[in-house]
Structures are given as structure tokens and as C-alpha cells.
Short mmCIF file of C-alpha atoms in Angstrom, two decimals:
data_model
loop_
_atom_site.label_atom_id
_atom_site.label_comp_id
_atom_site.label_asym_id
_atom_site.label_seq_id
_atom_site.Cartn_x
_atom_site.Cartn_y
_atom_site.Cartn_z
CA MET A 8 -18.13 11.67 6.03
CA ALA A 9 -14.53 11.50 4.81
CA THR A 10 -11.81 10.15 7.12
CA LEU A 11 -8.10 10.91 6.96
CA LEU A 12 -5.61 8.65 8.73
CA HIS A 13 -2.63 10.89 9.58
CA ILE A 14 0.55 9.30 10.88
CA ASP A 15 3.71 11.22 11.93
CA SER A 16 6.94 9.49 12.94
CA SER A 17 9.51 12.28 13.22
CA LEU A 18 11.37 12.38 16.54
CA PHE A 19 11.16 16.17 16.51
CA PRO A 20 8.32 18.56 17.33
CA ALA A 21 6.54 20.42 14.56
CA GLN A 22 8.70 23.52 14.70
CA ALA A 23 11.86 21.47 14.22
CA SER A 24 10.56 18.72 11.85
CA ALA A 25 10.61 19.00 8.04
CA SER A 26 8.18 16.10 7.61
CA ARG A 27 5.71 17.39 10.21
CA ALA A 28 5.60 20.85 8.61
CA VAL A 29 4.61 19.28 5.33
CA THR A 30 2.11 16.81 6.74
CA GLU A 31 0.54 19.70 8.66
CA ALA A 32 0.18 21.68 5.40
CA PHE A 33 -1.53 18.67 3.82
CA ARG A 34 -3.79 18.08 6.75
CA ARG A 35 -4.76 21.77 7.01
CA THR A 36 -5.82 21.86 3.39
CA TRP A 37 -7.62 18.52 3.65
CA GLU A 38 -9.61 19.79 6.67
CA GLU A 39 -10.51 22.95 4.75
CA GLN A 40 -11.83 20.79 1.92
CA HIS A 41 -13.67 18.42 4.36
CA PRO A 42 -15.19 20.66 7.07
CA GLY A 43 -17.27 17.74 8.33
CA GLY A 44 -14.51 15.17 8.01
CA THR A 45 -12.67 13.14 10.59
CA VAL A 46 -8.92 12.95 11.22
CA VAL A 47 -7.53 9.91 13.03
CA TYR A 48 -4.08 11.00 14.21
CA ARG A 49 -1.22 8.87 15.41
CA ASP A 50 2.04 10.44 16.57
CA LEU A 51 4.30 7.40 16.63
CA ALA A 52 7.13 9.26 18.34
CA ALA A 53 4.99 10.50 21.22
CA ASP A 54 2.81 7.35 21.44
CA PRO A 55 4.50 4.43 19.65
CA VAL A 56 2.49 1.35 18.82
CA PRO A 57 3.81 -1.91 20.32
CA HIS A 58 6.03 -4.12 18.22
CA VAL A 59 4.36 -7.30 16.98
CA THR A 60 4.97 -10.09 19.47
CA ALA A 61 4.94 -13.84 18.87
CA ASP A 62 1.37 -13.95 20.18
CA GLY A 63 0.30 -11.10 17.88
CA PHE A 64 1.94 -12.72 14.89
CA THR A 65 0.68 -16.25 15.40
CA ALA A 66 -2.83 -14.95 16.17
CA GLY A 67 -2.91 -13.46 12.69
CA LEU A 68 -2.43 -16.95 11.25
CA ALA A 69 -4.92 -18.81 13.40
CA ASP A 70 -8.71 -19.08 13.69
CA PRO A 71 -9.82 -16.54 16.31
CA ASP A 72 -11.81 -19.29 18.04
CA THR A 73 -8.47 -20.99 18.87
CA HIS A 74 -6.70 -17.90 20.28
CA THR A 75 -5.21 -18.06 23.70
CA ALA A 76 -5.92 -15.15 26.05
CA GLU A 77 -2.46 -13.73 25.24
CA GLN A 78 -3.07 -14.07 21.49
CA ALA A 79 -6.48 -12.44 21.73
CA ALA A 80 -5.14 -9.46 23.64
CA ALA A 81 -2.21 -8.96 21.27
CA PHE A 82 -4.42 -9.38 18.13
CA GLU A 83 -6.93 -6.88 19.45
CA GLN A 84 -4.20 -4.23 19.35
CA ARG A 85 -3.33 -5.14 15.76
CA LEU A 86 -7.00 -5.06 14.72
CA ARG A 87 -7.44 -1.57 16.04
CA LEU A 88 -4.66 -0.30 13.75
CA ILE A 89 -5.87 -2.44 10.81
CA GLU A 90 -9.38 -1.09 11.11
CA GLU A 91 -8.10 2.51 11.16
CA LEU A 92 -6.39 1.83 7.86
CA GLU A 93 -9.40 0.06 6.33
CA GLN A 94 -11.81 2.82 7.34
CA ALA A 95 -9.68 5.67 6.01
CA ASP A 96 -10.58 7.42 2.77
CA ALA A 97 -7.03 8.75 2.55
CA VAL A 98 -3.79 8.18 4.44
CA LEU A 99 -1.05 10.63 5.20
CA ILE A 100 2.34 9.44 6.46
CA GLY A 101 5.36 11.44 7.65
CA ALA A 102 8.42 9.27 7.01
CA PRO A 103 11.76 11.01 7.65
CA MET A 104 14.90 9.15 6.70
CA TYR A 105 16.91 7.97 9.71
CA ASN A 106 20.12 6.08 8.95
CA PHE A 107 19.06 5.51 5.38
CA THR A 108 15.64 4.04 6.22
CA ILE A 109 12.35 4.76 7.99
CA PRO A 110 11.91 5.28 11.73
CA SER A 111 11.56 2.09 13.71
CA THR A 112 8.24 3.33 15.05
CA LEU A 113 6.81 3.44 11.53
CA LYS A 114 8.16 -0.02 10.83
CA ALA A 115 6.33 -1.25 13.96
CA TRP A 116 3.08 0.27 12.69
CA LEU A 117 3.55 -1.41 9.29
CA ASP A 118 4.28 -4.76 10.89
CA ASN A 119 1.02 -4.48 12.76
CA VAL A 120 -1.23 -3.50 9.83
CA ILE A 121 0.23 -5.97 7.29
CA LEU A 122 -1.90 -9.08 7.73
CA PHE A 123 -1.87 -11.66 4.96
CA GLY A 124 -5.37 -12.81 4.15
CA ARG A 125 -6.80 -9.42 5.07
CA THR A 126 -4.80 -6.25 4.35
CA ALA A 127 -2.30 -8.16 2.16
CA GLY A 128 -2.59 -11.12 -0.14
CA ASP A 129 -5.02 -11.81 -2.98
CA ALA A 130 -7.65 -9.27 -1.96
CA PRO A 131 -6.15 -6.50 0.19
CA SER A 132 -8.90 -4.89 2.27
CA ALA A 133 -7.67 -1.30 1.79
CA LYS A 134 -6.77 -1.70 -1.85
CA GLY A 135 -6.70 1.56 -3.84
CA THR A 136 -6.81 3.91 -0.82
CA PRO A 137 -4.66 6.93 -1.63
CA VAL A 138 -1.65 7.36 0.64
CA THR A 139 0.61 10.40 0.56
CA VAL A 140 4.03 9.86 2.08
CA VAL A 141 6.19 12.83 3.13
CA ALA A 142 9.68 11.36 2.86
CA SER A 143 12.03 14.01 4.16
CA ARG A 144 15.81 13.53 4.20
CA GLY A 145 18.84 15.49 5.35
CA GLY A 146 20.68 15.18 2.05
CA SER A 147 19.75 14.27 -1.47
CA TYR A 148 19.29 10.66 -2.59
CA ALA A 149 17.75 11.54 -5.97
CA PRO A 150 18.57 9.57 -9.10
CA GLY A 151 22.04 10.53 -10.34
CA THR A 152 23.32 11.77 -6.97
CA PRO A 153 26.25 10.05 -5.18
CA ARG A 154 23.90 8.78 -2.45
CA GLU A 155 21.28 7.29 -4.75
CA PRO A 156 22.37 3.70 -3.82
CA TYR A 157 21.52 4.41 -0.19
CA GLU A 158 17.89 5.32 -0.79
CA TYR A 159 15.91 2.74 1.18
CA VAL A 160 12.84 4.84 2.10
CA LEU A 161 10.98 5.38 -1.16
CA ASN A 162 11.99 1.97 -2.49
CA TYR A 163 10.85 0.21 0.61
CA LEU A 164 7.59 2.10 1.16
CA ARG A 165 6.67 1.85 -2.52
CA ASP A 166 6.85 -1.96 -2.25
CA VAL A 167 5.25 -2.27 1.19
CA LEU A 168 2.43 0.25 0.71
CA GLY A 169 1.96 -0.10 -2.99
CA THR A 170 2.59 -3.79 -3.53
CA ALA A 171 1.83 -5.58 -0.21
CA LEU A 172 -1.07 -3.40 0.84
CA ALA A 173 -2.10 -2.36 -2.71
CA LEU A 174 -2.52 1.30 -1.72
CA ASP A 175 -2.27 4.10 -4.24
CA VAL A 176 1.06 5.64 -3.19
CA ASP A 177 2.33 9.17 -3.87
CA PHE A 178 5.49 10.77 -2.46
CA ILE A 179 6.43 14.29 -1.45
CA VAL A 180 10.18 14.59 -0.86
CA PRO A 181 11.58 17.59 1.07
CA GLU A 182 15.34 17.15 0.92
CA LEU A 183 18.58 18.75 2.04
CA THR A 184 16.96 19.46 5.41
CA MET A 185 20.33 19.42 7.23
CA ALA A 186 21.64 22.32 5.15
CA PRO A 187 20.67 25.02 7.64
CA HIS A 188 22.32 23.05 10.48
CA ASN A 189 25.47 21.70 8.90
CA PRO A 190 28.15 24.33 7.99
CA ALA A 191 29.53 21.97 5.31
CA MET A 192 26.18 22.21 3.51
CA ALA A 193 25.74 25.96 3.75
CA GLU A 194 25.95 26.49 0.02
CA LEU A 195 22.99 24.14 -0.38
CA ILE A 196 20.62 26.25 1.71
CA PRO A 197 18.92 27.85 -1.33
CA LEU A 198 18.26 24.40 -2.75
CA TYR A 199 16.85 23.30 0.64
CA GLU A 200 14.59 26.31 0.77
CA ALA A 201 13.34 25.64 -2.73
CA SER A 202 12.73 22.01 -1.86
CA ARG A 203 10.80 22.97 1.28
CA THR A 204 8.61 25.48 -0.61
CA ARG A 205 7.93 22.94 -3.32
CA ALA A 206 6.99 20.28 -0.77
CA LEU A 207 4.56 22.57 1.07
CA ASP A 208 2.94 23.54 -2.25
CA GLU A 209 2.73 19.92 -3.30
CA ALA A 210 1.12 18.99 0.01
CA ALA A 211 -1.65 21.53 -0.39
CA ALA A 212 -2.17 20.62 -4.05
CA LYS A 213 -2.31 16.89 -3.31
CA ALA A 214 -4.86 17.38 -0.54
CA LYS A 215 -7.10 19.37 -2.96
CA GLN A 216 -6.55 16.74 -5.71
CA LEU A 217 -7.79 14.00 -3.38
CA THR A 218 -10.93 16.03 -2.75
CA GLU A 219 -11.64 15.98 -6.51
CA ARG A 220 -10.83 12.25 -6.83
CA PRO A 221 -13.80 10.19 -8.05
CA ALA A 222 -15.17 7.76 -5.55
CA ALA A 223 -14.01 4.18 -6.06
#
């Protein structure tokens, strides 16, 4: 039975979130393609995971038999998140750009699941798992635009997810999402609408594509 790990990190509810609208389109199609599948859902805005503490970090470097009670408790929380990643057949992440980078809640999740010697290192335990990232942003940071140098979402997640965790990363990028809300961007609304439609179509297509993906 296929399992999708779905993570949202937008501060806003579905009706006001560009990234949530697209992850929902992906998830809906994935569920249609996997009527007996399982979705493990984490809303990091509504229910954030704890930041890694000194106990949780040092526990990841030590033999479990040597853990203190505090290390064991902290590491148990990390293991729960790590196992969700390892057991997923596909991963879906909503990653809106806030202040040029990812939400702090998503960074906390990443800090928990990156464990050298297990999920990262010579033999990453979730290697090759497909991950679709919906990286929404209020403006455009595409190559050739004035704000290209400030793009720290795709660059960062490509390295963390694709290199450190060795996942198979794909991005969907709804942009110009502030156009309907910022009068100075009013003339960009048609481009925003086109980007939104394209992202929703890409989400559905990607979910179907994963269904047709050969088993590893």
C-alpha cells in the first residue's frame, strides 16, 4: 500500500495560501490514483515540530545504549519524523518563501530528519524517494529577473533534499502570488493567474506521473 508524506508549512489557511492550494491539488490526484493508499500529513504551522535540542543532537551521534533519559526522549521525537520519511513512497512539501527563504517550521523539520549515518551520509536511508516541493513566492526570482540573487529556497532545498538526503527532487513554482494584494503589482495579475493555473496543472500531472513510476 502506497504512502504519501504530505507536509505543509504555510502560515495561512488553504483558502488564502498559494502553496496549500497546489499541494492539495497534488494530494487529491494522488489519492485518486491510490484509493487504498495512506497519507501521513503534517501541518507545521498548526502543529510545529520541536527544534532540535542539544540532547536531540548529541543523541544522534551516540550509541543508544549510552543515552541519558533526556537524550532518549529527545531522540524518540526525531526518530518518529525520520521513520515517516523512510516509510514514504513519495513526499510532498509546501515551501512558501518567507523573507527570501523557507519557513522556520520547515527548517526545524529538516533539522530533525537529517541524521548523518542514517538519512544522510554514505548510504541515505530514503535515497531515491521522489519529493515534490511546491515553492510559492510573492514575486519572481526566476533566472534573469532582478531578484534572482535573492533566491534561497530552491537552491537550499535542492542541496538539502537532493544532496544531503539523496531524494529525487522536483519543484513546482507558483509565483507573483502577491499581485492580487499589492496595488503596485496589479499589472502582473494575469501573469500570476497563469502561474497559478500552470502550478495546479503541474501538481496533478506530477501526482499521476509518480503513479506510473517504476518501483525502485
